[in-house]
Amino acid sequence: MKDIKNPVYVTEPILPNMADLEQEIKEIFETKWITNHGVKHDLLENKLQKILKVPNVSIFNNGTIALLTALKALNLPIGSEVITSPFTFPATPHSISWNGLKPVFCDIEPYTMTIDTEKIESLITNNTSAILPVHVYGFPCDVENIDKIAKSYDLNVIYDAAHCFNTEINGKGIGKFGDISMFSFHATKLYNTFEGGCLTYNDHEMKKKIYYLRNFGIKNEEEIVDIGINGKMNEIQASIGLLNLKLFKNEQMKRSNIKKIYLDNLNEIEGIRIPKMPKNATDSFQFFPIVIEDNFSLSRDQLYEELKKHNIFTRKYFYPICSDYKPYKNIESSSVSNLPVANDIKKRVLCLPYFGDLDHEIVIRICKIIMRLNNQ
Ligand SMILES: Cc1ncc(COP(=O)(O)O)c(C=O)c1O
């Protein structure tokens, strides 16, 4: 088998055409309007509203500030509890903590690795104010059940939708579920603005509140109406966003071809489980995670190390999980007995290289290496 010469990483960003970007920057230089809700900023918000099929979009300088702002906008009582998944990026529980709220970890279910809705109710107390589920890897949470629980306990729902740009459930934009959803446009995401993100929400009344919060709480030259932050997206980020909107569908198509090769070659390997998208949802093609079962010849960590020897740099997303982190490991809900599935999956999951320009020959070689390692 031929060696893979150059390192292969888990992702590569889509990048706008340089000449097109130069033209955008030229326009910015001419107007000298470089940030603070410029023309490109507003245009991007309008376009995203249509693409994400949502009634309202507010764009931000990154997804974390967007999530912080979402929690702030809901006026959750300080010190109240927010039920969330430990199987996510640190930004999720950190946004809860930065708002003076308490994260309470709920276990995940093993197939989509999203929050286990059967386990949410047992964690609800008189002090619970919200649920913050994560559509991890782009797999949608059980939005119907979450909605039912939220309604019967009068809780807010904020979705971390960082991984599911352009996902739809039963033809509805995923950003329509819950009170607010956050999308990340970080470089590692299917669609990027280098750094960036947005909030989507149904309640038109929220638009102004979020607008002020995103800009220091400034209402006008003499009135500061809220304790805001600086979450504004600048005009260069917005230009990149406008140009990348023209590219992400093609990227999804290319990733779908790569997914097909992975599925054709890995499906038959004993001990490799490939989590599937539910039938009623479209795939964002954000990540390609596999789960290493007990009957595979190597552990996940051994497979990760072996692939590295072949210049293939996979990622152990998500390991460790948030309940293992220093700031959270001593809270009650972080116990392994509360999170048996998340603690099991964290040792088994591996994200394989997944980006449009990934050479198909390399994808086949990755699969063959995995197959050979299993047969050794
Ligand atoms: C699940 C999840 N939530 C939140 C974030 C934070 O988004 P950002 O990097 O845009 O701040 C990320 C990743 O970047 C993520 O993967």
mmCIF file of C-alpha atoms and ligand atoms in Angstrom:
data_model
loop_
_atom_site.group_PDB
_atom_site.id
_atom_site.type_symbol
_atom_site.label_atom_id
_atom_site.label_comp_id
_atom_site.label_asym_id
_atom_site.label_seq_id
_atom_site.Cartn_x
_atom_site.Cartn_y
_atom_site.Cartn_z
ATOM 1 C CA MET A 1 0.000 0.000 0.000
ATOM 2 C CA LYS A 2 1.354 3.460 -0.975
ATOM 3 C CA ASP A 3 2.216 5.817 1.880
ATOM 4 C CA ILE A 4 0.274 9.035 2.400
ATOM 5 C CA LYS A 5 2.985 11.674 1.879
ATOM 6 C CA ASN A 6 1.434 14.838 3.265
ATOM 7 C CA PRO A 7 -0.373 14.939 6.594
ATOM 8 C CA VAL A 8 -4.136 14.607 6.256
ATOM 9 C CA TYR A 9 -6.079 16.561 8.869
ATOM 10 C CA VAL A 10 -9.647 16.178 9.994
ATOM 11 C CA THR A 11 -10.900 19.231 8.137
ATOM 12 C CA GLU A 12 -10.039 22.026 5.722
ATOM 13 C CA PRO A 13 -12.019 25.266 5.441
ATOM 14 C CA ILE A 14 -13.788 26.475 2.322
ATOM 15 C CA LEU A 15 -12.122 29.680 1.138
ATOM 16 C CA PRO A 16 -13.541 32.438 -1.044
ATOM 17 C CA ASN A 17 -12.015 33.242 -4.389
ATOM 18 C CA MET A 18 -9.192 35.715 -3.695
ATOM 19 C CA ALA A 19 -10.111 38.123 -6.542
ATOM 20 C CA ASP A 20 -13.740 38.226 -5.342
ATOM 21 C CA LEU A 21 -12.582 38.961 -1.821
ATOM 22 C CA GLU A 22 -10.284 41.732 -3.082
ATOM 23 C CA GLN A 23 -13.290 43.328 -4.788
ATOM 24 C CA GLU A 24 -15.303 43.136 -1.540
ATOM 25 C CA ILE A 25 -12.424 44.662 0.428
ATOM 26 C CA LYS A 26 -12.050 47.405 -2.176
ATOM 27 C CA GLU A 27 -15.678 48.369 -1.589
ATOM 28 C CA ILE A 28 -15.113 48.399 2.179
ATOM 29 C CA PHE A 29 -12.063 50.646 1.747
ATOM 30 C CA GLU A 30 -14.025 53.009 -0.453
ATOM 31 C CA THR A 31 -16.865 53.446 2.026
ATOM 32 C CA LYS A 32 -14.542 53.216 5.069
ATOM 33 C CA TRP A 33 -17.420 51.490 6.903
ATOM 34 C CA ILE A 34 -15.510 48.585 8.398
ATOM 35 C CA THR A 35 -17.723 47.420 11.279
ATOM 36 C CA ASN A 36 -20.880 48.311 13.321
ATOM 37 C CA HIS A 37 -23.749 46.889 11.258
ATOM 38 C CA GLY A 38 -22.423 47.767 7.802
ATOM 39 C CA VAL A 39 -23.954 47.058 4.403
ATOM 40 C CA LYS A 40 -22.343 43.649 4.081
ATOM 41 C CA HIS A 41 -23.320 42.727 7.623
ATOM 42 C CA ASP A 42 -26.998 43.460 6.967
ATOM 43 C CA LEU A 43 -26.945 41.712 3.604
ATOM 44 C CA LEU A 44 -25.467 38.584 5.183
ATOM 45 C CA GLU A 45 -28.151 38.566 7.892
ATOM 46 C CA ASN A 46 -30.863 38.762 5.222
ATOM 47 C CA LYS A 47 -29.360 36.005 3.123
ATOM 48 C CA LEU A 48 -28.854 33.702 6.110
ATOM 49 C CA GLN A 49 -32.465 34.144 7.125
ATOM 50 C CA LYS A 50 -33.553 32.624 3.810
ATOM 51 C CA ILE A 51 -30.916 29.888 3.709
ATOM 52 C CA LEU A 52 -31.509 28.755 7.274
ATOM 53 C CA LYS A 53 -35.292 29.071 6.793
ATOM 54 C CA VAL A 54 -35.789 31.061 9.981
ATOM 55 C CA PRO A 55 -37.763 34.233 10.797
ATOM 56 C CA ASN A 56 -34.868 36.053 12.527
ATOM 57 C CA VAL A 57 -31.073 35.990 12.352
ATOM 58 C CA SER A 58 -28.538 38.032 14.321
ATOM 59 C CA ILE A 59 -24.920 37.526 13.265
ATOM 60 C CA PHE A 60 -21.987 37.675 15.679
ATOM 61 C CA ASN A 61 -18.187 37.831 15.720
ATOM 62 C CA ASN A 62 -18.105 34.199 16.921
ATOM 63 C CA GLY A 63 -20.443 31.464 18.069
ATOM 64 C CA THR A 64 -19.416 31.604 21.725
ATOM 65 C CA ILE A 65 -20.328 35.278 22.118
ATOM 66 C CA ALA A 66 -23.572 34.495 20.294
ATOM 67 C CA LEU A 67 -24.372 31.731 22.799
ATOM 68 C CA LEU A 68 -23.464 33.953 25.757
ATOM 69 C CA THR A 69 -25.805 36.595 24.374
ATOM 70 C CA ALA A 70 -28.626 34.079 23.798
ATOM 71 C CA LEU A 71 -28.568 33.062 27.459
ATOM 72 C CA LYS A 72 -28.372 36.685 28.562
ATOM 73 C CA ALA A 73 -31.300 37.684 26.314
ATOM 74 C CA LEU A 74 -33.581 35.179 28.033
ATOM 75 C CA ASN A 75 -33.054 36.809 31.456
ATOM 76 C CA LEU A 76 -32.588 33.473 33.213
ATOM 77 C CA PRO A 77 -32.408 33.945 37.014
ATOM 78 C CA ILE A 78 -28.801 34.181 38.218
ATOM 79 C CA GLY A 79 -27.778 30.926 39.908
ATOM 80 C CA SER A 80 -30.465 28.878 38.169
ATOM 81 C CA GLU A 81 -29.669 25.523 36.558
ATOM 82 C CA VAL A 82 -29.361 24.825 32.849
ATOM 83 C CA ILE A 83 -29.495 21.201 31.743
ATOM 84 C CA THR A 84 -27.006 20.460 28.983
ATOM 85 C CA SER A 85 -24.934 17.728 27.350
ATOM 86 C CA PRO A 86 -21.376 16.987 28.471
ATOM 87 C CA PHE A 87 -20.626 15.669 24.975
ATOM 88 C CA THR A 88 -19.765 18.980 23.343
ATOM 89 C CA PHE A 89 -17.151 21.695 22.936
ATOM 90 C CA PRO A 90 -16.191 23.660 26.117
ATOM 91 C CA ALA A 91 -18.007 26.765 24.805
ATOM 92 C CA THR A 92 -21.359 25.170 25.678
ATOM 93 C CA PRO A 93 -21.017 24.834 29.490
ATOM 94 C CA HIS A 94 -18.705 27.869 29.638
ATOM 95 C CA SER A 95 -21.464 30.074 28.193
ATOM 96 C CA ILE A 96 -23.778 28.874 30.948
ATOM 97 C CA SER A 97 -21.182 29.560 33.675
ATOM 98 C CA TRP A 98 -20.218 32.994 32.274
ATOM 99 C CA ASN A 99 -23.861 33.994 32.658
ATOM 100 C CA GLY A 100 -23.788 33.134 36.362
ATOM 101 C CA LEU A 101 -25.873 30.000 35.727
ATOM 102 C CA LYS A 102 -25.131 26.416 36.734
ATOM 103 C CA PRO A 103 -24.598 23.722 34.124
ATOM 104 C CA VAL A 104 -26.231 20.387 34.971
ATOM 105 C CA PHE A 105 -25.031 17.551 32.766
ATOM 106 C CA CYS A 106 -27.494 15.082 31.320
ATOM 107 C CA ASP A 107 -26.356 11.833 29.707
ATOM 108 C CA ILE A 108 -26.509 11.274 25.946
ATOM 109 C CA GLU A 109 -28.116 8.484 24.001
ATOM 110 C CA PRO A 110 -25.631 6.245 22.163
ATOM 111 C CA TYR A 111 -26.860 6.500 18.542
ATOM 112 C CA THR A 112 -26.982 10.216 17.776
ATOM 113 C CA MET A 113 -24.887 11.099 20.845
ATOM 114 C CA THR A 114 -27.290 13.972 21.581
ATOM 115 C CA ILE A 115 -28.931 14.590 24.971
ATOM 116 C CA ASP A 116 -31.000 11.606 26.181
ATOM 117 C CA THR A 117 -34.467 13.088 26.528
ATOM 118 C CA GLU A 118 -35.561 10.160 28.703
ATOM 119 C CA LYS A 119 -33.104 11.377 31.346
ATOM 120 C CA ILE A 120 -33.863 15.101 31.329
ATOM 121 C CA GLU A 121 -36.873 15.108 33.669
ATOM 122 C CA SER A 122 -35.043 13.408 36.538
ATOM 123 C CA LEU A 123 -32.593 16.354 36.552
ATOM 124 C CA ILE A 124 -35.224 19.096 36.693
ATOM 125 C CA THR A 125 -35.463 20.880 40.059
ATOM 126 C CA ASN A 126 -37.283 24.009 41.277
ATOM 127 C CA ASN A 127 -34.144 25.870 40.289
ATOM 128 C CA THR A 128 -34.016 24.727 36.635
ATOM 129 C CA SER A 129 -34.554 27.549 34.147
ATOM 130 C CA ALA A 130 -33.515 26.148 30.759
ATOM 131 C CA ILE A 131 -32.307 23.240 28.640
ATOM 132 C CA LEU A 132 -29.313 23.710 26.341
ATOM 133 C CA PRO A 133 -29.093 20.658 24.079
ATOM 134 C CA VAL A 134 -26.430 20.258 21.381
ATOM 135 C CA HIS A 135 -27.079 18.951 17.845
ATOM 136 C CA VAL A 136 -23.698 17.271 18.032
ATOM 137 C CA TYR A 137 -21.905 16.435 14.723
ATOM 138 C CA GLY A 138 -25.064 17.775 13.050
ATOM 139 C CA PHE A 139 -27.268 14.958 14.409
ATOM 140 C CA PRO A 140 -30.526 16.630 15.452
ATOM 141 C CA CYS A 141 -31.658 16.255 19.059
ATOM 142 C CA ASP A 142 -35.093 14.830 19.732
ATOM 143 C CA VAL A 143 -36.626 18.280 19.335
ATOM 144 C CA GLU A 144 -40.222 17.086 19.809
ATOM 145 C CA ASN A 145 -39.592 15.513 23.186
ATOM 146 C CA ILE A 146 -37.481 18.462 24.315
ATOM 147 C CA ASP A 147 -40.284 20.807 23.345
ATOM 148 C CA LYS A 148 -42.815 18.740 25.328
ATOM 149 C CA ILE A 149 -40.618 18.700 28.435
ATOM 150 C CA ALA A 150 -39.864 22.419 28.170
ATOM 151 C CA LYS A 151 -43.554 23.267 27.845
ATOM 152 C CA SER A 152 -44.650 21.119 30.770
ATOM 153 C CA TYR A 153 -41.973 22.551 33.115
ATOM 154 C CA ASP A 154 -41.992 26.082 31.665
ATOM 155 C CA LEU A 155 -38.325 26.021 30.684
ATOM 156 C CA ASN A 156 -36.491 27.909 27.965
ATOM 157 C CA VAL A 157 -34.654 25.954 25.279
ATOM 158 C CA ILE A 158 -31.470 27.181 23.646
ATOM 159 C CA TYR A 159 -29.950 24.879 21.035
ATOM 160 C CA ASP A 160 -26.234 24.705 20.361
ATOM 161 C CA ALA A 161 -26.521 24.207 16.610
ATOM 162 C CA ALA A 162 -22.827 24.947 15.953
ATOM 163 C CA HIS A 163 -22.513 21.765 13.876
ATOM 164 C CA CYS A 164 -25.598 21.873 11.705
ATOM 165 C CA PHE A 165 -25.527 24.686 9.206
ATOM 166 C CA ASN A 166 -28.340 24.173 6.668
ATOM 167 C CA THR A 167 -29.830 21.115 8.442
ATOM 168 C CA GLU A 168 -33.578 20.668 8.124
ATOM 169 C CA ILE A 169 -35.988 18.540 10.131
ATOM 170 C CA ASN A 170 -39.118 17.576 8.182
ATOM 171 C CA GLY A 171 -38.331 20.417 5.784
ATOM 172 C CA LYS A 172 -38.070 22.985 8.598
ATOM 173 C CA GLY A 173 -34.856 24.866 9.299
ATOM 174 C CA ILE A 174 -33.288 23.381 12.450
ATOM 175 C CA GLY A 175 -32.878 26.930 13.805
ATOM 176 C CA LYS A 176 -36.664 27.210 14.205
ATOM 177 C CA PHE A 177 -36.781 24.852 17.168
ATOM 178 C CA GLY A 178 -36.541 26.046 20.751
ATOM 179 C CA ASP A 179 -36.380 29.700 21.814
ATOM 180 C CA ILE A 180 -32.982 30.441 20.288
ATOM 181 C CA SER A 181 -30.375 28.452 18.324
ATOM 182 C CA MET A 182 -26.701 29.264 17.912
ATOM 183 C CA PHE A 183 -24.725 28.428 14.747
ATOM 184 C CA SER A 184 -20.933 28.713 14.604
ATOM 185 C CA PHE A 185 -19.110 29.977 11.515
ATOM 186 C CA HIS A 186 -15.662 29.051 12.832
ATOM 187 C CA ALA A 187 -12.980 27.906 10.382
ATOM 188 C CA THR A 188 -13.622 24.259 11.314
ATOM 189 C CA LYS A 189 -17.286 24.470 10.355
ATOM 190 C CA LEU A 190 -18.870 23.515 7.036
ATOM 191 C CA TYR A 191 -19.655 27.189 6.420
ATOM 192 C CA ASN A 192 -17.222 29.745 7.839
ATOM 193 C CA THR A 193 -16.646 33.483 8.077
ATOM 194 C CA PHE A 194 -13.114 32.670 9.421
ATOM 195 C CA GLU A 195 -14.602 33.349 12.882
ATOM 196 C CA GLY A 196 -18.281 34.069 13.334
ATOM 197 C CA GLY A 197 -21.670 32.787 14.286
ATOM 198 C CA CYS A 198 -25.331 33.646 14.539
ATOM 199 C CA LEU A 199 -28.474 33.324 16.601
ATOM 200 C CA THR A 200 -31.814 32.336 15.093
ATOM 201 C CA TYR A 201 -35.181 32.707 16.826
ATOM 202 C CA ASN A 202 -38.895 32.897 16.097
ATOM 203 C CA ASP A 203 -39.868 35.761 18.425
ATOM 204 C CA HIS A 204 -39.539 39.049 16.513
ATOM 205 C CA GLU A 205 -39.568 40.909 19.845
ATOM 206 C CA MET A 206 -36.128 39.426 20.599
ATOM 207 C CA LYS A 207 -34.487 41.173 17.648
ATOM 208 C CA LYS A 208 -34.059 44.525 19.388
ATOM 209 C CA LYS A 209 -32.996 42.967 22.684
ATOM 210 C CA ILE A 210 -30.278 40.932 20.934
ATOM 211 C CA TYR A 211 -29.285 43.945 18.814
ATOM 212 C CA TYR A 212 -28.619 46.010 21.931
ATOM 213 C CA LEU A 213 -26.905 43.194 23.817
ATOM 214 C CA ARG A 214 -24.573 42.579 20.870
ATOM 215 C CA ASN A 215 -23.481 46.240 20.877
ATOM 216 C CA PHE A 216 -22.731 47.094 24.552
ATOM 217 C CA GLY A 217 -26.441 47.721 25.249
ATOM 218 C CA ILE A 218 -26.291 50.971 23.259
ATOM 219 C CA LYS A 219 -29.710 52.191 22.126
ATOM 220 C CA ASN A 220 -28.620 55.597 20.906
ATOM 221 C CA GLU A 221 -25.890 58.159 21.574
ATOM 222 C CA GLU A 222 -27.195 58.867 25.055
ATOM 223 C CA GLU A 223 -28.966 55.701 26.167
ATOM 224 C CA ILE A 224 -27.415 52.407 27.343
ATOM 225 C CA VAL A 225 -30.359 50.109 28.003
ATOM 226 C CA ASP A 226 -28.743 46.761 28.830
ATOM 227 C CA ILE A 227 -25.511 45.124 30.029
ATOM 228 C CA GLY A 228 -24.259 44.323 26.560
ATOM 229 C CA ILE A 229 -21.064 42.960 25.078
ATOM 230 C CA ASN A 230 -19.175 43.502 21.829
ATOM 231 C CA GLY A 231 -20.469 40.729 19.590
ATOM 232 C CA LYS A 232 -20.474 42.567 16.276
ATOM 233 C CA MET A 233 -19.312 40.936 13.080
ATOM 234 C CA ASN A 234 -17.042 43.210 11.032
ATOM 235 C CA GLU A 235 -17.359 43.910 7.316
ATOM 236 C CA ILE A 236 -14.462 41.678 6.241
ATOM 237 C CA GLN A 237 -15.947 38.694 8.079
ATOM 238 C CA ALA A 238 -19.332 39.492 6.527
ATOM 239 C CA SER A 239 -17.769 39.700 3.049
ATOM 240 C CA ILE A 240 -16.157 36.308 3.520
ATOM 241 C CA GLY A 241 -19.542 35.056 4.697
ATOM 242 C CA LEU A 242 -21.297 36.387 1.593
ATOM 243 C CA LEU A 243 -18.751 34.760 -0.696
ATOM 244 C CA ASN A 244 -18.740 31.449 1.179
ATOM 245 C CA LEU A 245 -22.530 31.274 0.884
ATOM 246 C CA LYS A 246 -21.888 30.633 -2.803
ATOM 247 C CA LEU A 247 -19.560 27.738 -1.986
ATOM 248 C CA PHE A 248 -21.023 25.716 0.865
ATOM 249 C CA LYS A 249 -23.530 23.708 -1.197
ATOM 250 C CA ASN A 250 -20.790 22.485 -3.507
ATOM 251 C CA GLU A 251 -18.725 21.604 -0.425
ATOM 252 C CA GLN A 252 -21.677 19.610 0.926
ATOM 253 C CA MET A 253 -21.965 17.773 -2.391
ATOM 254 C CA LYS A 254 -18.254 16.912 -2.359
ATOM 255 C CA ARG A 255 -18.477 15.746 1.256
ATOM 256 C CA SER A 256 -21.503 13.604 0.407
ATOM 257 C CA ASN A 257 -19.345 11.768 -2.173
ATOM 258 C CA ILE A 258 -16.645 11.237 0.459
ATOM 259 C CA LYS A 259 -19.244 9.981 2.899
ATOM 260 C CA LYS A 260 -20.404 7.462 0.297
ATOM 261 C CA ILE A 261 -16.850 6.112 -0.091
ATOM 262 C CA TYR A 262 -16.456 5.819 3.685
ATOM 263 C CA LEU A 263 -19.818 4.051 3.986
ATOM 264 C CA ASP A 264 -19.089 1.663 1.096
ATOM 265 C CA ASN A 265 -15.755 0.678 2.603
ATOM 266 C CA LEU A 266 -16.306 0.851 6.361
ATOM 267 C CA ASN A 267 -19.849 -0.509 6.666
ATOM 268 C CA GLU A 268 -18.684 -4.094 6.418
ATOM 269 C CA ILE A 269 -15.911 -3.808 9.005
ATOM 270 C CA GLU A 270 -16.821 -5.593 12.192
ATOM 271 C CA GLY A 271 -16.470 -3.404 15.240
ATOM 272 C CA ILE A 272 -16.939 -0.087 13.417
ATOM 273 C CA ARG A 273 -20.299 1.554 13.961
ATOM 274 C CA ILE A 274 -21.256 4.522 11.816
ATOM 275 C CA PRO A 275 -23.942 6.683 13.452
ATOM 276 C CA LYS A 276 -26.741 7.496 11.015
ATOM 277 C CA MET A 277 -28.745 10.653 10.416
ATOM 278 C CA PRO A 278 -32.438 10.214 11.248
ATOM 279 C CA LYS A 279 -34.572 9.806 8.092
ATOM 280 C CA ASN A 280 -36.536 13.027 8.670
ATOM 281 C CA ALA A 281 -33.399 15.238 8.785
ATOM 282 C CA THR A 282 -30.960 16.432 6.136
ATOM 283 C CA ASP A 283 -27.222 16.064 6.688
ATOM 284 C CA SER A 284 -25.045 19.131 7.114
ATOM 285 C CA PHE A 285 -21.940 16.998 6.352
ATOM 286 C CA GLN A 286 -20.047 18.606 9.234
ATOM 287 C CA PHE A 287 -18.169 15.608 10.679
ATOM 288 C CA PHE A 288 -17.705 11.928 9.943
ATOM 289 C CA PRO A 289 -17.605 10.195 13.354
ATOM 290 C CA ILE A 290 -17.170 6.456 13.791
ATOM 291 C CA VAL A 291 -17.637 4.467 16.997
ATOM 292 C CA ILE A 292 -15.165 1.697 17.808
ATOM 293 C CA GLU A 293 -16.967 -1.277 19.347
ATOM 294 C CA ASP A 294 -15.464 -3.994 21.557
ATOM 295 C CA ASN A 295 -15.165 -6.453 18.666
ATOM 296 C CA PHE A 296 -12.766 -4.227 16.709
ATOM 297 C CA SER A 297 -9.157 -5.452 17.068
ATOM 298 C CA LEU A 298 -7.833 -2.154 18.438
ATOM 299 C CA SER A 299 -9.107 0.355 20.956
ATOM 300 C CA ARG A 300 -10.016 3.850 19.717
ATOM 301 C CA ASP A 301 -6.755 5.215 21.137
ATOM 302 C CA GLN A 302 -4.706 2.512 19.424
ATOM 303 C CA LEU A 303 -6.461 3.166 16.120
ATOM 304 C CA TYR A 304 -5.840 6.920 16.509
ATOM 305 C CA GLU A 305 -2.101 6.279 17.094
ATOM 306 C CA GLU A 306 -1.804 3.790 14.224
ATOM 307 C CA LEU A 307 -3.484 6.188 11.785
ATOM 308 C CA LYS A 308 -1.068 8.918 12.898
ATOM 309 C CA LYS A 309 1.836 6.669 11.830
ATOM 310 C CA HIS A 310 0.279 6.788 8.346
ATOM 311 C CA ASN A 311 0.073 10.592 8.391
ATOM 312 C CA ILE A 312 -3.687 10.553 9.058
ATOM 313 C CA PHE A 313 -4.620 12.929 11.861
ATOM 314 C CA THR A 314 -8.074 12.051 13.143
ATOM 315 C CA ARG A 315 -9.653 13.815 16.143
ATOM 316 C CA LYS A 316 -11.042 12.387 19.366
ATOM 317 C CA TYR A 317 -14.089 14.687 19.344
ATOM 318 C CA PHE A 318 -15.251 14.683 22.157
ATOM 319 C CA TYR A 319 -12.631 13.403 24.540
ATOM 320 C CA PRO A 320 -12.313 14.351 27.337
ATOM 321 C CA ILE A 321 -15.939 15.405 27.830
ATOM 322 C CA CYS A 322 -16.996 18.613 29.616
ATOM 323 C CA SER A 323 -17.743 16.784 32.884
ATOM 324 C CA ASP A 324 -14.031 15.813 33.000
ATOM 325 C CA TYR A 325 -12.797 19.412 32.809
ATOM 326 C CA LYS A 326 -11.292 20.982 35.914
ATOM 327 C CA PRO A 327 -14.059 23.604 36.405
ATOM 328 C CA TYR A 328 -16.835 21.010 36.171
ATOM 329 C CA LYS A 329 -15.486 17.674 37.367
ATOM 330 C CA ASN A 330 -16.609 18.142 40.967
ATOM 331 C CA ILE A 331 -20.219 19.133 40.325
ATOM 332 C CA GLU A 332 -22.812 16.496 41.246
ATOM 333 C CA SER A 333 -24.062 15.835 37.704
ATOM 334 C CA SER A 334 -20.501 15.107 36.489
ATOM 335 C CA SER A 335 -20.418 11.732 38.243
ATOM 336 C CA VAL A 336 -19.768 8.766 35.983
ATOM 337 C CA SER A 337 -22.903 7.114 37.382
ATOM 338 C CA ASN A 338 -24.968 10.033 36.028
ATOM 339 C CA LEU A 339 -23.232 9.923 32.631
ATOM 340 C CA PRO A 340 -22.541 6.256 31.800
ATOM 341 C CA VAL A 341 -23.163 6.539 28.038
ATOM 342 C CA ALA A 342 -21.167 9.752 27.531
ATOM 343 C CA ASN A 343 -18.268 8.225 29.478
ATOM 344 C CA ASP A 344 -18.387 5.112 27.324
ATOM 345 C CA ILE A 345 -18.744 6.903 23.962
ATOM 346 C CA LYS A 346 -15.905 9.336 24.765
ATOM 347 C CA LYS A 347 -13.507 6.361 24.677
ATOM 348 C CA ARG A 348 -14.864 5.020 21.392
ATOM 349 C CA VAL A 349 -15.543 7.917 19.078
ATOM 350 C CA LEU A 350 -13.192 9.102 16.351
ATOM 351 C CA CYS A 351 -13.749 11.742 13.671
ATOM 352 C CA LEU A 352 -12.175 10.857 10.325
ATOM 353 C CA PRO A 353 -10.820 13.387 7.799
ATOM 354 C CA TYR A 354 -13.799 14.997 6.060
ATOM 355 C CA PHE A 355 -13.568 17.907 3.657
ATOM 356 C CA GLY A 356 -14.473 18.480 0.030
ATOM 357 C CA ASP A 357 -10.938 18.553 -1.389
ATOM 358 C CA LEU A 358 -9.960 15.297 0.304
ATOM 359 C CA ASP A 359 -8.614 13.061 -2.460
ATOM 360 C CA HIS A 360 -10.882 10.030 -2.985
ATOM 361 C CA GLU A 361 -7.794 7.795 -3.278
ATOM 362 C CA ILE A 362 -6.786 8.893 0.202
ATOM 363 C CA VAL A 363 -10.266 8.160 1.586
ATOM 364 C CA ILE A 364 -10.028 4.638 0.155
ATOM 365 C CA ARG A 365 -6.549 4.244 1.619
ATOM 366 C CA ILE A 366 -7.754 5.372 5.064
ATOM 367 C CA CYS A 367 -10.482 2.712 4.888
ATOM 368 C CA LYS A 368 -8.006 0.026 3.768
ATOM 369 C CA ILE A 369 -5.629 0.870 6.606
ATOM 370 C CA ILE A 370 -8.500 0.568 9.110
ATOM 371 C CA MET A 371 -9.543 -2.752 7.544
ATOM 372 C CA ARG A 372 -5.988 -4.101 7.608
ATOM 373 C CA LEU A 373 -5.482 -3.061 11.239
ATOM 374 C CA ASN A 374 -8.644 -4.966 12.169
ATOM 375 C CA ASN A 375 -7.433 -8.104 10.414
ATOM 376 C CA GLN A 376 -3.914 -8.135 11.890
HETATM 377 C C1 LIG B 1 -20.593 22.422 19.763
HETATM 378 C C2 LIG B 1 -19.905 23.756 19.706
HETATM 379 N N1 LIG B 1 -20.423 24.773 20.424
HETATM 380 C C3 LIG B 1 -19.857 25.992 20.398
HETATM 381 C C4 LIG B 1 -18.719 26.234 19.647
HETATM 382 C C5 LIG B 1 -18.114 27.601 19.701
HETATM 383 O O1 LIG B 1 -18.215 28.279 18.483
HETATM 384 P P1 LIG B 1 -17.114 29.381 18.082
HETATM 385 O O2 LIG B 1 -15.826 28.679 17.843
HETATM 386 O O3 LIG B 1 -17.690 29.968 16.820
HETATM 387 O O4 LIG B 1 -17.042 30.350 19.179
HETATM 388 C C6 LIG B 1 -18.149 25.192 18.897
HETATM 389 C C7 LIG B 1 -16.944 25.309 18.087
HETATM 390 O O5 LIG B 1 -16.304 26.027 17.664
HETATM 391 C C8 LIG B 1 -18.756 23.913 18.931
HETATM 392 O O6 LIG B 1 -18.223 22.888 18.276
#
